Amino acid sequence: MKYIIIGVIAIVIILIFFNQLGGKKGNNPSSQNTNSFETKINTVEQEKSTLGTLKKIKSEDYNRFILTKSTTESYILKGIKEYGELSGNEEYKIYNFGIAEYGDWKIIKVDQSISFYVYHNLVGWLSGYEENTAIPELSIGFSKNKTDTQEDYLFFLDPKNEYGDTQIGTFRNGKSFSIYLPEAYEEYGNLTVKKEIQVSMKENVDYISEQGFSISDIESLKYTEHKIKMNE
């Protein structure tokens, strides 16, 4: 009888041991690696969402404009000229900038050969590069695609960015984007479509219209050409 009791106790101990071993299955190296792998996947997906999708912009596909409100032609010309001198290089090119008046608006047509970097930075530069009573009330970029209106896009400095180095905007097709200006020097720019950015083309076009300018008239305006030297 004594041996039977000892045998039963031994069996119970063995069963308890295997039961505990099975309960710890989730802590084995295989499951830890799986959890780690899943975490990495989730992290990568979150990073992709934050980083967005880079979209190439070919300047030759667009007629590019800068919409400025409540400013003067002399302020615009002076601003573009001074921006063109920033590099300090001796080599330079002559670019054509057209300026048209539309009520309280001055619309600038940008030279076809101006780079993505210079065009987008000029929009920010003209919005207030120095203390001046002629600083525009609004400075907005508008690029009109030559073949596909859904690829038209509008942009402006991000009002929530205190450094003034980031622009946000939208395509007519509804996709919104951001541009980090210091890194916009690549040939096709660094315009990045992001789901978390929401800018409405319709709301902004309607607002501009309320302020006295109809974007639909932009290509029919009479532009006075100005040749401006810009250092390379």
XYZ file of N, CA and C in Angstrom:
696
model
N 0.834 -1.207 0.000
C 0.000 0.000 0.000
C 0.865 1.253 0.000
N 1.931 1.164 0.779
C 2.858 2.285 0.874
C 3.425 2.630 -0.493
N 3.796 1.575 -1.252
C 4.405 1.810 -2.568
C 3.392 2.349 -3.569
N 2.139 1.933 -3.392
C 1.087 2.430 -4.295
C 0.906 3.933 -4.104
N 0.879 4.363 -2.835
C 0.716 5.797 -2.527
C 1.878 6.600 -3.092
N 3.097 6.053 -2.902
C 4.292 6.751 -3.427
C 4.213 6.862 -4.940
N 3.738 5.773 -5.580
C 3.625 5.780 -7.039
C 2.622 6.807 -7.524
N 1.485 6.897 -6.821
C 0.453 7.880 -7.202
C 0.991 9.291 -7.071
N 1.702 9.535 -5.959
C 2.286 10.874 -5.733
C 3.269 11.226 -6.845
N 4.069 10.241 -7.242
C 5.062 10.470 -8.300
C 4.379 10.836 -9.612
N 3.288 10.114 -9.923
C 2.554 10.388 -11.170
C 1.960 11.794 -11.149
N 1.394 12.172 -9.989
C 0.809 13.516 -9.851
C 1.867 14.587 -10.061
N 3.047 14.372 -9.453
C 4.144 15.347 -9.596
C 4.556 15.485 -11.055
N 4.644 14.334 -11.750
C 5.032 14.356 -13.167
C 3.999 15.114 -13.995
N 2.709 14.860 -13.721
C 1.640 15.541 -14.462
C 1.671 17.047 -14.224
N 1.902 17.428 -12.965
C 1.991 18.862 -12.635
C 3.151 19.509 -13.374
N 4.284 18.800 -13.427
C 5.479 19.323 -14.096
C 5.211 19.592 -15.577
N 4.615 18.604 -16.262
C 4.343 18.764 -17.697
C 3.284 19.831 -17.959
N 2.339 19.941 -17.030
C 1.296 20.959 -17.180
C 1.890 22.361 -17.091
N 2.819 22.547 -16.140
C 3.483 23.839 -16.000
C 4.356 24.145 -17.212
N 5.007 23.130 -17.727
C 5.859 23.308 -18.900
C 5.038 23.769 -20.097
N 3.859 23.148 -20.238
C 2.978 23.546 -21.338
C 2.470 24.954 -21.158
N 2.215 25.377 -19.913
C 1.705 26.722 -19.651
C 2.714 27.795 -19.951
N 4.009 27.450 -19.968
C 5.067 28.430 -20.237
C 5.447 28.489 -21.709
N 4.657 27.862 -22.538
C 4.975 27.770 -23.958
C 5.148 29.139 -24.604
N 4.353 30.137 -24.160
C 4.409 31.466 -24.758
C 5.717 32.181 -24.520
N 6.550 31.754 -23.621
C 7.807 32.426 -23.319
C 9.004 31.769 -23.985
N 8.754 30.780 -24.847
C 9.901 30.123 -25.477
C 10.485 31.018 -26.565
N 11.726 30.756 -26.977
C 12.392 31.620 -27.961
C 11.611 31.775 -29.255
N 10.942 30.724 -29.696
C 10.191 30.786 -30.942
C 9.071 31.810 -30.865
N 8.303 31.800 -29.780
C 7.185 32.733 -29.646
C 7.688 34.155 -29.443
N 8.819 34.323 -28.771
C 9.379 35.657 -28.582
C 9.807 36.239 -29.922
N 10.409 35.397 -30.750
C 10.819 35.869 -32.068
C 9.616 36.261 -32.905
N 8.533 35.468 -32.790
C 7.319 35.768 -33.549
C 6.734 37.093 -33.109
N 6.655 37.305 -31.776
C 6.118 38.562 -31.265
C 6.974 39.738 -31.704
N 8.298 39.540 -31.658
C 9.217 40.595 -32.061
C 9.039 40.924 -33.534
N 8.877 39.884 -34.362
C 8.699 40.073 -35.798
C 7.421 40.846 -36.087
N 6.339 40.471 -35.370
C 5.068 41.160 -35.565
C 5.177 42.618 -35.153
N 5.909 42.880 -34.065
C 6.101 44.252 -33.601
C 6.855 45.070 -34.636
N 7.886 44.440 -35.231
C 8.667 45.135 -36.249
C 7.811 45.473 -37.458
N 6.943 44.542 -37.859
C 6.056 44.790 -38.997
C 5.153 45.983 -38.711
N 4.561 45.993 -37.506
C 3.667 47.092 -37.137
C 4.406 48.419 -37.122
N 5.648 48.404 -36.612
C 6.451 49.622 -36.549
C 6.759 50.142 -37.942
N 7.133 49.229 -38.845
C 7.443 49.621 -40.218
C 6.224 50.227 -40.896
N 5.045 49.608 -40.683
C 3.821 50.128 -41.291
C 3.502 51.521 -40.771
N 3.727 51.738 -39.458
C 3.485 53.057 -38.880
C 4.448 54.079 -39.468
N 5.716 53.674 -39.648
C 6.708 54.584 -40.208
C 6.353 54.938 -41.649
N 5.880 53.929 -42.420
C 5.483 54.191 -43.800
C 4.357 55.213 -43.845
N 3.402 55.066 -42.923
C 2.268 55.987 -42.878
C 2.738 57.401 -42.576
N 3.714 57.518 -41.656
C 4.220 58.831 -41.269
C 5.068 59.445 -42.371
N 5.903 58.619 -43.007
C 6.796 59.117 -44.042
C 6.045 59.492 -45.309
N 4.986 58.788 -45.623
C 4.208 59.078 -46.815
C 4.846 58.530 -48.080
N 4.307 58.971 -49.218
C 4.767 58.494 -50.523
C 5.343 59.649 -51.331
N 6.593 59.509 -51.721
C 7.257 60.546 -52.511
C 6.694 60.555 -53.929
N 6.342 61.740 -54.413
C 5.791 61.868 -55.767
C 6.701 62.760 -56.605
N 7.134 62.249 -57.730
C 7.997 63.027 -58.614
C 7.188 64.111 -59.329
N 7.738 65.307 -59.334
C 7.106 66.423 -60.029
C 8.047 66.901 -61.136
N 7.615 66.758 -62.372
C 8.413 67.231 -63.501
C 7.975 68.661 -63.834
N 8.879 69.590 -63.654
C 8.544 71.006 -63.843
C 8.002 71.293 -65.235
N 8.525 70.569 -66.232
C 8.091 70.823 -67.606
C 6.641 70.420 -67.861
N 6.048 69.672 -66.941
C 4.648 69.258 -67.092
C 3.666 70.319 -66.600
N 4.203 71.401 -66.028
C 3.338 72.386 -65.376
C 3.586 73.816 -65.848
N 2.537 74.618 -65.792
C 2.656 76.068 -65.787
C 2.535 76.468 -64.322
N 3.532 77.190 -63.813
C 3.620 77.412 -62.368
C 3.422 78.887 -62.019
N 2.658 79.095 -60.971
C 2.283 80.451 -60.577
C 2.459 80.656 -59.072
N 2.592 81.930 -58.705
C 2.550 82.325 -57.297
C 1.475 83.394 -57.172
N 0.514 83.145 -56.306
C -0.603 84.067 -56.103
C -0.317 84.913 -54.867
N -0.224 86.222 -55.034
C 0.036 87.104 -53.897
C -1.070 88.150 -53.792
N -1.474 88.425 -52.576
C -2.568 89.382 -52.346
C -2.087 90.555 -51.495
N -2.509 91.740 -51.887
C -2.212 92.972 -51.142
C -0.714 93.229 -51.042
N -0.073 93.305 -52.188
C 1.350 93.633 -52.233
C 1.605 94.506 -53.456
N 2.866 94.794 -53.722
C 3.207 95.653 -54.855
C 4.148 94.929 -55.812
N 4.161 95.395 -57.037
C 5.058 94.803 -58.031
C 6.515 95.019 -57.641
N 6.827 96.185 -57.097
C 8.212 96.470 -56.708
C 8.678 95.534 -55.588
N 7.778 95.218 -54.656
C 8.122 94.283 -53.577
C 8.436 92.912 -54.161
N 7.613 92.467 -55.101
C 7.803 91.147 -55.712
C 9.134 91.080 -56.456
N 9.400 92.080 -57.296
C 10.630 92.081 -58.088
C 11.865 92.161 -57.188
N 11.789 92.987 -56.174
C 12.900 93.116 -55.227
C 13.115 91.795 -54.479
N 12.010 91.167 -54.085
C 12.107 89.907 -53.354
C 12.725 88.802 -54.188
N 12.296 88.676 -55.439
C 12.847 87.637 -56.319
C 14.328 87.897 -56.584
N 14.666 89.162 -56.830
C 16.064 89.514 -57.093
C 16.947 89.190 -55.890
N 16.494 89.553 -54.700
C 17.299 89.302 -53.502
C 17.405 87.810 -53.206
N 16.330 87.067 -53.484
C 16.417 85.616 -53.317
C 17.466 85.047 -54.277
N 17.496 85.588 -55.490
C 18.447 85.118 -56.496
C 19.890 85.397 -56.156
N 20.132 86.286 -55.205
C 21.504 86.630 -54.812
C 21.971 85.853 -53.586
N 21.106 85.031 -53.021
C 21.429 84.355 -51.763
C 22.646 83.441 -51.860
N 22.810 82.765 -52.998
C 23.904 81.795 -53.111
C 25.270 82.469 -53.081
N 25.339 83.704 -53.563
C 26.608 84.417 -53.577
C 27.540 83.991 -54.694
N 27.110 83.057 -55.523
C 27.959 82.596 -56.628
C 28.043 83.654 -57.728
N 29.148 83.622 -58.458
C 29.322 84.583 -59.546
C 28.540 84.165 -60.792
N 28.396 82.860 -60.990
C 27.663 82.385 -62.159
C 26.166 82.645 -61.978
N 25.523 83.013 -63.066
C 24.100 83.325 -62.964
C 23.384 83.020 -64.280
N 22.067 83.012 -64.197
C 21.221 82.871 -65.377
C 20.140 83.943 -65.325
N 19.619 84.268 -66.478
C 18.518 85.224 -66.558
C 17.213 84.444 -66.722
N 16.260 84.719 -65.845
C 14.971 84.032 -65.900
C 13.850 85.032 -66.166
N 12.804 84.537 -66.794
C 11.641 85.369 -67.087
C 10.536 85.135 -66.055
N 10.091 86.209 -65.467
C 8.962 86.159 -64.542
C 7.879 87.087 -65.070
N 6.678 86.549 -65.228
C 5.564 87.379 -65.659
C 4.743 87.813 -64.456
N 4.276 89.050 -64.467
C 3.426 89.549 -63.380
C 2.151 90.136 -63.977
N 1.023 89.688 -63.454
C -0.273 90.197 -63.902
C -1.049 90.717 -62.697
N -1.858 91.725 -62.922
C -2.699 92.270 -61.855
C -4.132 91.788 -62.028
N -4.744 91.490 -60.908
C -6.137 91.050 -60.913
C -6.761 91.583 -59.629
N -7.354 92.758 -59.715
C -7.889 93.392 -58.516
C -6.777 93.651 -57.517
N -6.930 93.106 -56.318
C -5.941 93.291 -55.257
C -4.853 92.221 -55.294
N -4.852 91.430 -56.348
C -3.899 90.327 -56.471
C -2.807 90.648 -57.486
N -1.613 90.125 -57.206
C -0.514 90.114 -58.173
C -0.193 88.640 -58.419
N -0.337 88.221 -59.665
C -0.099 86.824 -60.021
C 1.242 86.734 -60.749
N 2.101 85.864 -60.262
C 3.443 85.705 -60.839
C 3.492 84.407 -61.630
N 3.897 84.499 -62.883
C 4.117 83.302 -63.693
C 5.610 83.011 -63.688
N 5.960 81.813 -63.244
C 7.365 81.463 -63.017
C 7.993 80.859 -64.271
N 9.233 81.235 -64.520
C 9.981 80.710 -65.665
C 9.961 79.180 -65.679
N 9.799 78.623 -66.872
C 9.708 77.171 -67.038
C 10.939 76.441 -66.508
N 12.098 77.071 -66.596
C 13.340 76.384 -66.228
C 13.735 76.558 -64.757
N 12.941 77.298 -64.003
C 13.213 77.427 -62.562
C 13.036 76.060 -61.900
N 13.938 75.723 -60.997
C 13.896 74.407 -60.350
C 12.735 74.290 -59.361
N 12.404 73.054 -59.039
C 11.390 72.764 -58.018
C 11.755 73.484 -56.723
N 13.021 73.405 -56.346
C 13.495 73.994 -55.092
C 13.255 75.506 -55.060
N 13.686 76.189 -56.104
C 13.570 77.652 -56.129
C 12.106 78.080 -56.166
N 11.320 77.425 -56.997
C 9.902 77.787 -57.112
C 9.189 77.704 -55.767
N 9.319 76.570 -55.101
C 8.585 76.379 -53.850
C 9.137 77.256 -52.726
N 10.443 77.466 -52.723
C 11.011 78.348 -51.705
C 10.622 79.807 -51.928
N 10.451 80.199 -53.180
C 10.033 81.574 -53.464
C 8.656 81.879 -52.879
N 7.771 80.891 -52.911
C 6.429 81.096 -52.348
C 6.539 81.460 -50.867
N 7.411 80.760 -50.154
C 7.620 81.069 -48.744
C 8.380 82.366 -48.547
N 9.382 82.598 -49.379
C 10.224 83.791 -49.284
C 9.398 85.072 -49.439
N 8.509 85.082 -50.410
C 7.715 86.281 -50.672
C 6.667 86.546 -49.597
N 6.381 85.536 -48.783
C 5.365 85.729 -47.744
C 5.898 86.522 -46.555
N 7.164 86.931 -46.628
C 7.685 87.776 -45.558
C 9.137 87.558 -45.261
N 10.016 87.936 -46.196
C 11.443 87.717 -45.981
C 12.103 88.871 -45.236
N 11.383 89.979 -45.059
C 11.922 91.107 -44.296
C 10.757 91.957 -43.793
N 11.056 92.876 -42.891
C 10.017 93.781 -42.408
C 9.661 94.757 -43.520
N 8.430 94.683 -43.969
C 8.023 95.521 -45.090
C 6.502 95.643 -45.081
N 6.022 96.838 -45.280
C 4.570 97.048 -45.269
C 3.887 96.408 -46.470
N 4.687 96.034 -47.479
C 4.116 95.438 -48.694
C 4.118 93.913 -48.661
N 4.441 93.325 -47.509
C 4.400 91.865 -47.397
C 2.997 91.384 -47.763
N 2.890 90.399 -48.642
C 1.561 89.943 -49.076
C 0.718 89.401 -47.925
N -0.544 89.670 -48.012
C -1.486 89.091 -47.057
C -1.568 87.581 -47.267
N -1.440 87.176 -48.530
C -1.445 85.758 -48.888
C -0.360 85.500 -49.925
N 0.299 84.352 -49.827
C 1.261 83.906 -50.839
C 1.017 82.413 -51.044
N 0.511 82.076 -52.223
C 0.058 80.711 -52.492
C 0.640 80.230 -53.819
N 1.132 79.013 -53.830
C 1.631 78.435 -55.068
C 0.529 77.646 -55.766
N 0.477 77.770 -57.084
C -0.490 76.986 -57.858
C 0.192 76.498 -59.127
N 0.239 75.180 -59.283
C 0.855 74.573 -60.463
C -0.223 73.896 -61.295
N -0.355 74.353 -62.525
C -1.396 73.823 -63.406
C -0.778 72.840 -64.389
N -1.213 71.588 -64.293
C -0.690 70.565 -65.192
C -1.149 70.832 -66.627
N -0.258 70.627 -67.582
C -0.552 70.964 -68.974
C -1.502 69.986 -69.655
N -1.601 68.764 -69.124
C -2.423 67.757 -69.799
C -3.497 67.123 -68.923
N -3.328 67.163 -67.604
C -4.257 66.470 -66.707
C -4.615 67.380 -65.532
N -5.816 67.918 -65.533
C -6.214 68.855 -64.478
C -6.219 68.209 -63.094
N -6.382 66.881 -63.034
C -6.379 66.196 -61.741
C -5.009 66.261 -61.070
N -3.980 66.587 -61.863
C -2.625 66.708 -61.331
C -2.277 68.150 -60.966
N -3.232 69.084 -61.142
C -3.021 70.450 -60.649
C -2.803 70.386 -59.142
N -1.918 71.242 -58.626
C -1.777 71.268 -57.168
C -1.565 72.685 -56.644
N -1.995 72.869 -55.418
C -1.964 74.159 -54.736
C -1.270 73.968 -53.393
N -0.494 74.969 -52.954
C 0.256 74.793 -51.705
C 0.571 76.139 -51.060
N 0.947 76.085 -49.790
C 1.281 77.289 -49.023
C 2.044 76.855 -47.776
N 2.633 77.805 -47.076
C 3.354 77.480 -45.848
C 2.394 76.881 -44.825
N 2.856 75.850 -44.146
C 2.047 75.202 -43.117
C 1.858 76.177 -41.951
N 0.638 76.621 -41.691
C 0.412 77.601 -40.617
C 0.719 77.055 -39.223
N 0.808 75.736 -39.089
C 1.086 75.133 -37.787
C 2.581 74.917 -37.554
N 3.382 75.216 -38.570
C 4.828 75.021 -38.458
C 5.497 76.350 -38.116
N 6.054 76.445 -36.924
C 6.613 77.712 -36.445
C 7.927 78.087 -37.123
N 8.572 77.124 -37.796
C 9.869 77.402 -38.413
C 9.747 77.946 -39.832
N 8.582 77.846 -40.429
C 8.387 78.360 -41.779
C 9.158 77.596 -42.838
N 9.456 76.318 -42.573
C 10.250 75.540 -43.522
C 9.473 74.385 -44.150
N 8.168 74.363 -43.946
C 7.353 73.267 -44.467
C 6.094 73.805 -45.135
N 5.802 73.260 -46.297
C 4.577 73.634 -47.000
C 3.621 72.445 -47.024
N 2.342 72.748 -47.074
C 1.329 71.713 -47.245
C 0.447 72.108 -48.418
N -0.204 71.119 -49.009
C -1.046 71.427 -50.151
C -1.854 70.226 -50.593
N -2.458 70.363 -51.761
C -3.326 69.303 -52.258
C -3.365 69.288 -53.777
N -3.548 68.101 -54.317
C -3.804 67.948 -55.746
C -5.306 68.057 -55.980
N -5.664 68.345 -57.199
C -7.086 68.411 -57.516
C -7.746 67.040 -57.367
N -6.934 65.979 -57.442
C -7.477 64.624 -57.283
C -7.740 64.263 -55.821
N -7.465 65.194 -54.914
C -7.800 64.981 -53.508
C -6.651 64.549 -52.619
N -5.504 64.217 -53.193
C -4.370 63.783 -52.382
C -3.647 64.996 -51.797
N -3.417 64.942 -50.485
C -2.726 66.042 -49.806
C -1.261 65.681 -49.576
N -0.437 66.696 -49.359
C 1.004 66.447 -49.285
C 1.707 67.497 -48.436
N 2.979 67.231 -48.188
C 3.839 68.216 -47.531
C 5.150 68.310 -48.302
N 5.819 69.441 -48.142
C 7.129 69.668 -48.755
C 8.031 70.273 -47.686
N 9.133 69.587 -47.385
C 10.106 70.133 -46.442
C 11.125 70.919 -47.259
N 11.044 72.232 -47.200
C 11.780 73.105 -48.114
C 13.301 72.944 -48.110
N 13.957 72.786 -46.949
C 15.422 72.650 -46.985
C 15.915 71.439 -47.774
N 15.056 70.432 -47.966
C 15.473 69.227 -48.681
C 14.751 69.072 -50.023
N 14.304 70.188 -50.580
C 13.537 70.138 -51.832
C 14.421 70.292 -53.067
N 15.723 70.036 -52.918
C 16.676 70.316 -53.989
C 16.816 69.202 -55.025
N 16.186 68.040 -54.805
C 16.270 66.970 -55.798
C 15.604 67.424 -57.104
N 16.013 66.834 -58.209
C 15.511 67.259 -59.520
C 13.987 67.264 -59.588
N 13.374 66.211 -59.041
C 11.912 66.108 -59.078
C 11.277 66.472 -57.737
N 12.048 67.143 -56.896
C 11.520 67.627 -55.631
C 11.343 66.550 -54.579
N 10.689 66.934 -53.493
C 10.453 66.004 -52.385
C 9.006 66.089 -51.902
N 8.104 66.366 -52.817
C 6.683 66.423 -52.463
C 6.252 65.037 -51.986
N 5.692 64.984 -50.785
C 5.355 63.704 -50.160
C 3.872 63.643 -49.814
N 3.178 62.720 -50.453
C 1.748 62.534 -50.198
C 1.579 61.829 -48.854
N 0.725 62.395 -47.988
C 0.518 61.835 -46.655
C -0.968 61.779 -46.328
N -1.395 60.617 -45.832
C -2.803 60.443 -45.484
C -3.212 61.323 -44.310
N -2.264 61.576 -43.394
C -2.625 62.326 -42.193
C -2.782 63.824 -42.452
N -2.370 64.282 -43.635
C -2.554 65.688 -43.997
C -3.848 65.819 -44.795
N -4.673 66.747 -44.408
C -5.946 66.959 -45.088
C -6.063 68.420 -45.517
N -5.890 68.657 -46.812
C -6.057 69.992 -47.382
C -7.054 69.867 -48.528
N -8.037 70.718 -48.561
C -9.082 70.638 -49.582
C -8.822 71.631 -50.711
N -8.745 71.125 -51.931
C -8.588 71.999 -53.090
C -9.807 72.904 -53.234
N -10.993 72.331 -53.141
C -12.225 73.102 -53.325
C -12.340 74.227 -52.297
N -12.087 73.904 -51.035
C -12.209 74.919 -49.985
C -11.222 76.059 -50.201
N -10.002 75.731 -50.622
C -8.999 76.771 -50.834
C -9.274 77.595 -52.086
N -9.717 76.927 -53.152
C -10.070 77.659 -54.370
C -11.258 78.582 -54.098
N -12.226 78.075 -53.343
C -13.389 78.900 -52.986
C -12.966 80.094 -52.130
N -12.029 79.855 -51.204
C -11.551 80.946 -50.342
C -10.839 82.015 -51.170
N -9.994 81.569 -52.099
C -9.285 82.513 -52.972
C -10.288 83.314 -53.794
N -11.330 82.642 -54.252
C -12.382 83.314 -55.014
C -13.092 84.366 -54.159
N -13.343 84.021 -52.901
C -13.974 84.972 -51.977
C -13.087 86.192 -51.749
N -11.762 85.975 -51.876
C -10.807 87.064 -51.696
C -10.596 87.872 -52.980
N -11.330 87.502 -54.029
C -11.325 88.339 -55.227
C -10.584 87.820 -56.435
N -10.114 86.561 -56.403
C -9.414 86.040 -57.573
C -9.965 84.680 -57.980
N -10.223 84.521 -59.274
C -10.714 83.254 -59.803
C -9.561 82.514 -60.480
N -9.181 81.378 -59.905
C -8.054 80.613 -60.443
C -8.302 80.168 -61.883
N -9.544 79.990 -62.254
C -9.854 79.547 -63.621
C -9.405 80.567 -64.670
N -9.157 81.810 -64.247
C -8.726 82.860 -65.183
C -7.206 82.974 -65.283
N -6.492 82.138 -64.565
C -5.058 82.364 -64.362
C -4.240 82.358 -65.657
N -4.614 81.535 -66.612
C -3.823 81.458 -67.845
C -4.241 82.495 -68.886
N -5.360 83.140 -68.669
C -5.838 84.131 -69.634
C -5.431 85.560 -69.265
N -4.717 85.714 -68.156
C -4.294 87.047 -67.727
C -3.178 87.583 -68.624
N -3.039 88.896 -68.629
C -1.977 89.532 -69.403
C -0.768 89.734 -68.494
N 0.286 88.981 -68.758
C 1.482 89.028 -67.918
C 2.550 89.937 -68.533
N 3.075 90.815 -67.706
C 4.192 91.662 -68.125
C 5.484 90.944 -67.762
N 6.344 90.749 -68.736
C 7.560 89.962 -68.521
C 8.672 90.793 -67.886
N 9.342 90.172 -66.917
C 10.480 90.806 -66.249
C 11.644 89.820 -66.256
N 12.794 90.278 -66.727
C 13.984 89.428 -66.741
C 14.778 89.683 -65.462
N 15.030 88.608 -64.723
C 15.709 88.743 -63.431
C 16.915 87.813 -63.373
N 18.033 88.374 -62.946
C 19.267 87.591 -62.818
C 19.241 86.827 -61.499
N 19.525 85.529 -61.588
C 19.575 84.705 -60.378
C 20.867 83.904 -60.386
N 21.618 84.024 -59.301
C 22.880 83.294 -59.192
C 22.630 81.802 -59.048
N 23.516 81.030 -59.626
C 23.373 79.568 -59.581
C 23.920 79.013 -58.267
